[in-house]
Coordinates of N, CA, C and O in Angstrom, one line a residue:
A58 N 28.9 1.8 -24.7 CA 28.2 2.3 -25.5 C 27.0 3.2 -24.8 O 26.9 2.5 -23.6
Q59 N 26.6 4.7 -24.6 CA 25.5 4.7 -24.2 C 24.2 3.8 -23.8 O 23.8 3.6 -26.0
C60 N 23.5 3.8 -23.0 CA 22.3 3.7 -23.2 C 20.8 4.8 -23.7 O 21.3 5.5 -23.4
L61 N 20.5 4.1 -24.9 CA 19.3 5.6 -25.1 C 17.8 5.9 -24.3 O 18.1 6.4 -24.3
F62 N 17.8 4.8 -23.3 CA 16.7 4.7 -22.5 C 17.2 4.3 -21.0 O 18.0 3.3 -20.4
S63 N 16.7 4.9 -19.8 CA 16.5 4.6 -18.8 C 16.2 2.9 -18.7 O 14.8 2.6 -18.9
P64 N 16.5 2.3 -18.1 CA 15.6 0.6 -17.7 C 13.8 1.2 -17.5 O 12.8 0.0 -17.0
G65 N 13.3 1.7 -16.5 CA 12.1 1.8 -16.4 C 11.4 2.2 -17.4 O 10.4 2.9 -17.4
T66 N 12.0 3.0 -18.8 CA 11.7 3.4 -20.0 C 10.9 2.7 -20.8 O 10.9 3.9 -22.0
S67 N 11.2 1.9 -20.7 CA 11.4 0.0 -22.1 C 9.0 -0.1 -22.2 O 8.7 0.7 -21.8
P68 N 8.7 0.0 -23.4 CA 7.6 -0.3 -23.3 C 6.9 -1.2 -22.6 O 6.2 -0.5 -22.2
S69 N 8.1 -1.8 -22.2 CA 7.4 -3.4 -21.5 C 7.3 -2.6 -20.0 O 6.4 -3.5 -19.1
A70 N 8.4 -1.7 -19.4 CA 7.8 -1.5 -18.3 C 6.9 -0.3 -18.0 O 5.8 -0.1 -17.2
G71 N 6.0 0.3 -19.1 CA 5.0 1.5 -19.2 C 4.1 0.9 -19.1 O 3.3 1.4 -18.6
A72 N 3.7 -0.3 -19.6 CA 2.5 -1.6 -20.4 C 2.1 -2.1 -18.1 O 1.1 -2.1 -17.5
R73 N 3.6 -2.2 -17.5 CA 3.4 -3.0 -16.3 C 2.6 -1.7 -15.7 O 1.8 -1.5 -14.9
R74 N 3.5 -0.4 -16.0 CA 2.6 0.8 -14.6 C 1.2 0.7 -15.3 O 0.9 0.9 -14.1
A75 N 0.7 1.0 -16.1 CA -0.5 0.8 -16.8 C -1.6 0.3 -16.4 O -2.6 0.2 -16.0
E76 N -0.7 -1.4 -16.2 CA -1.0 -2.3 -14.7 C -1.6 -2.4 -14.2 O -2.5 -2.8 -13.7
N77 N -0.3 -2.0 -13.5 CA -0.2 -1.6 -11.7 C -1.7 -0.9 -12.0 O -2.3 -0.8 -10.1
R78 N -1.2 0.6 -12.0 CA -2.0 1.9 -12.0 C -3.6 1.1 -12.1 O -4.2 2.0 -11.0
E79 N -4.2 0.4 -12.4 CA -5.7 0.4 -12.9 C -5.8 -0.9 -12.2 O -7.1 -1.3 -11.7
Q80 N -5.3 -1.8 -11.8 CA -5.5 -2.3 -10.7 C -5.3 -2.3 -9.0 O -6.5 -2.5 -8.5
V81 N -4.8 -0.8 -9.0 CA -4.8 -0.4 -8.2 C -6.1 0.6 -7.8 O -7.2 0.0 -7.0
H82 N -7.0 1.1 -9.8 CA -8.0 2.0 -9.5 C -9.7 1.0 -9.3 O -9.6 1.3 -8.0
L83 N -9.0 -0.3 -9.3 CA -10.1 -1.4 -9.6 C -10.1 -1.7 -7.7 O -11.5 -2.1 -6.8
A84 N -9.7 -1.5 -7.6 CA -9.1 -2.1 -6.0 C -9.5 -0.8 -5.0 O -10.0 -1.2 -3.8
L85 N -9.6 0.7 -4.9 CA -9.7 1.9 -4.8 C -11.1 1.0 -5.2 O -11.6 1.8 -3.7
L86 N -11.9 1.0 -6.3 CA -13.3 0.8 -6.6 C -13.9 0.1 -5.3 O -14.8 0.4 -5.1
K87 N -13.5 -0.9 -5.0 CA -14.0 -2.4 -4.1 C -13.8 -1.7 -3.0 O -14.8 -2.1 -2.2
L88 N -12.8 0.0 -2.4 CA -13.9 0.1 -0.7 C -14.6 1.2 -0.8 O -16.3 1.8 -1.6
S89 N -15.0 1.4 1.2 CA -16.6 1.9 0.2 C -16.0 3.4 0.7 O -14.6 4.0 0.7
D90 N -17.0 3.6 0.6 CA -17.0 5.6 0.1 C -15.8 6.1 1.3 O -14.7 7.0 1.2
H91 N -16.2 5.3 2.3 CA -15.2 6.9 3.9 C -14.0 6.6 3.8 O -13.1 6.8 3.5
D92 N -13.7 4.9 3.5 CA -12.7 4.2 3.3 C -11.2 5.4 1.7 O -10.3 5.2 2.1
R93 N -12.5 5.2 1.4 CA -11.7 5.4 -0.5 C -11.4 6.7 0.2 O -10.3 7.9 0.0
D94 N -11.9 7.1 0.7 CA -11.9 9.6 0.1 C -10.7 9.5 1.9 O -10.2 10.6 0.7
V95 N -10.9 9.1 2.7 CA -9.2 8.9 3.6 C -8.2 8.9 3.1 O -7.6 9.4 3.1
L96 N -8.7 7.2 2.3 CA -7.3 6.8 1.3 C -6.1 8.5 0.2 O -5.7 8.9 -0.1
M97 N -7.6 9.0 0.0 CA -7.0 9.8 -1.2 C -6.6 11.5 -0.6 O -6.0 11.5 -1.4
M98 N -7.4 11.5 0.3 CA -7.6 12.7 1.1 C -5.9 12.5 1.8 O -5.2 13.3 1.4
R99 N -5.7 11.8 2.0 CA -3.9 11.3 2.9 C -2.8 12.0 1.6 O -2.0 11.9 1.9
F100 N -2.9 10.8 0.6 CA -2.4 9.7 0.5 C -2.2 11.1 -0.9 O -1.0 10.6 -2.0
L101 N -3.0 11.3 -2.0 CA -3.1 11.4 -2.8 C -2.9 13.7 -3.1 O -2.5 14.3 -4.0
E102 N -4.2 13.6 -2.2 CA -4.1 15.8 -1.8 C -3.5 15.1 -0.3 O -2.9 17.1 -0.7
G103 N -2.4 15.1 -0.3 CA -1.5 15.3 0.5 C -2.0 15.6 2.2 O -0.8 15.8 3.0
L104 N -3.4 16.1 3.2 CA -3.3 16.3 4.1 C -3.2 15.5 5.1 O -3.1 14.3 4.9
E105 N -2.5 16.2 5.2 CA -2.1 15.6 7.2 C -4.1 15.0 7.5 O -4.7 15.8 7.5
V106 N -3.1 14.0 8.9 CA -4.5 13.3 8.9 C -5.1 14.5 10.2 O -6.5 15.0 10.2
E107 N -5.5 15.6 11.0 CA -5.7 17.0 11.3 C -7.0 17.5 10.9 O -8.1 18.3 10.6
E108 N -6.1 18.1 9.4 CA -7.0 18.4 8.1 C -8.2 17.2 8.3 O -9.1 17.5 7.8
I109 N -8.1 16.0 7.3 CA -8.8 15.0 7.7 C -10.3 14.9 8.0 O -11.3 15.5 8.4
A110 N -9.1 15.0 9.6 CA -9.7 15.0 10.6 C -11.4 16.4 10.2 O -13.1 16.3 10.9
A111 N -10.7 17.6 10.7 CA -11.5 18.7 10.5 C -12.2 18.8 9.8 O -14.1 19.4 10.1
L112 N -12.4 18.1 8.6 CA -13.0 18.4 7.0 C -14.2 16.5 7.3 O -14.9 17.7 6.6
L113 N -13.7 15.9 8.0 CA -14.8 14.7 7.9 C -15.3 14.6 9.7 O -16.3 14.0 9.2
E114 N -14.9 16.4 10.0 CA -15.6 16.5 11.6 C -15.2 14.9 12.2 O -16.9 13.7 12.6
L115 N -13.8 13.7 12.2 CA -14.1 13.5 13.1 C -13.0 13.5 14.4 O -12.2 14.3 13.9
T116 N -12.3 12.2 14.9 CA -11.4 13.2 15.6 C -10.4 12.6 15.1 O -9.6 11.7 13.8
A117 N -8.8 13.1 15.5 CA -7.7 12.1 14.5 C -7.3 10.3 14.7 O -7.2 10.5 13.6
G118 N -7.3 9.9 15.7 CA -7.6 8.8 15.9 C -8.3 8.0 14.9 O -8.4 6.6 15.0
A119 N -9.4 8.8 14.8 CA -10.6 7.8 13.8 C -10.9 7.8 12.6 O -10.8 6.9 11.8
V120 N -9.7 9.4 12.6 CA -8.6 9.0 11.2 C -8.0 8.0 10.7 O -7.6 7.6 10.3
C121 N -7.0 8.1 11.6 CA -5.7 7.0 11.7 C -5.9 5.7 12.1 O -6.1 4.9 11.6
A122 N -7.6 5.3 12.2 CA -8.4 4.2 12.5 C -8.7 3.9 10.9 O -8.1 2.1 10.8
R123 N -9.5 4.2 10.6 CA -10.0 4.4 8.7 C -9.0 4.2 8.0 O -8.8 3.5 7.3
Q124 N -8.1 5.0 8.0 CA -6.5 4.9 7.6 C -6.3 3.7 7.4 O -5.8 2.9 6.6
L125 N -6.2 3.0 9.3 CA -5.3 1.5 8.3 C -6.2 0.4 8.3 O -5.3 -0.4 7.3
R126 N -7.9 0.8 8.3 CA -8.8 -0.2 8.0 C -8.9 -0.2 6.8 O -8.4 -1.2 5.4
A127 N -8.4 0.2 5.7 CA -8.4 1.0 4.7 C -6.9 0.4 4.1 O -7.0 0.1 2.3
V128 N -5.9 0.5 4.6 CA -4.6 0.6 4.0 C -4.5 -1.0 3.9 O -4.1 -2.1 2.6
R129 N -5.4 -1.5 5.1 CA -5.4 -3.3 5.4 C -6.1 -4.0 4.1 O -5.6 -5.4 3.5
H130 N -7.4 -3.0 3.9 CA -8.7 -3.6 3.0 C -8.0 -3.7 0.9 O -8.0 -4.9 0.8
L131 N -7.6 -2.8 1.4 CA -6.6 -2.3 -0.1 C -5.2 -3.7 -0.5 O -5.6 -4.2 -1.6
R132 N -4.9 -3.6 0.7 CA -3.7 -5.0 0.5 C -4.4 -5.7 0.4 O -3.4 -6.4 -0.7
S133 N -5.0 -6.0 1.0 CA -5.7 -7.1 0.2 C -6.4 -8.1 -0.7 O -6.0 -8.9 -1.3
L134 N -6.9 -6.7 -1.2 CA -7.6 -6.5 -2.8 C -5.9 -7.1 -3.3 O -7.2 -7.9 -4.3
L135 N -5.2 -5.9 -3.5 CA -4.2 -6.1 -4.4 C -3.3 -7.7 -4.6 O -3.0 -7.9 -5.0
D136 N -3.0 -8.9 -2.6 CA -2.7 -9.5 -3.0 C -4.1 -10.6 -3.6 O -3.1 -11.5 -4.2
E137 N -5.1 -10.5 -3.3 CA -5.8 -11.6 -4.2 C -5.3 -11.3 -5.8 O -5.5 -12.5 -6.7
H138 N -5.0 -10.8 -6.1 CA -4.0 -10.3 -8.2 C -2.5 -10.4 -7.4 O -2.1 -9.7 -8.6
D139 N -2.0 -11.1 -6.5 CA -0.9 -11.1 -7.1 C -0.4 -9.8 -7.2 O 1.2 -9.7 -8.1
F140 N -0.2 -8.9 -6.7 CA 0.4 -7.1 -6.7 C 1.2 -7.5 -6.0 O 1.3 -7.3 -5.0

């Protein structure tokens, strides 16, 4: 028999995705504005490090350091919720 739904389209999978999005959103709100801005520009807007550096008037190294710190902080916040 042919499967009517792909494994990722079940109602429970959709609910899990929505819950995961909410947890990430709440964790992002706990970051400093500077850290959140770098993550948003890098991962949501798809900007390169050099582009972010120019926009924020920072060196590329400073952007990389800020990105690393922000990712580590975000990971620790998500780990607190067993994400």
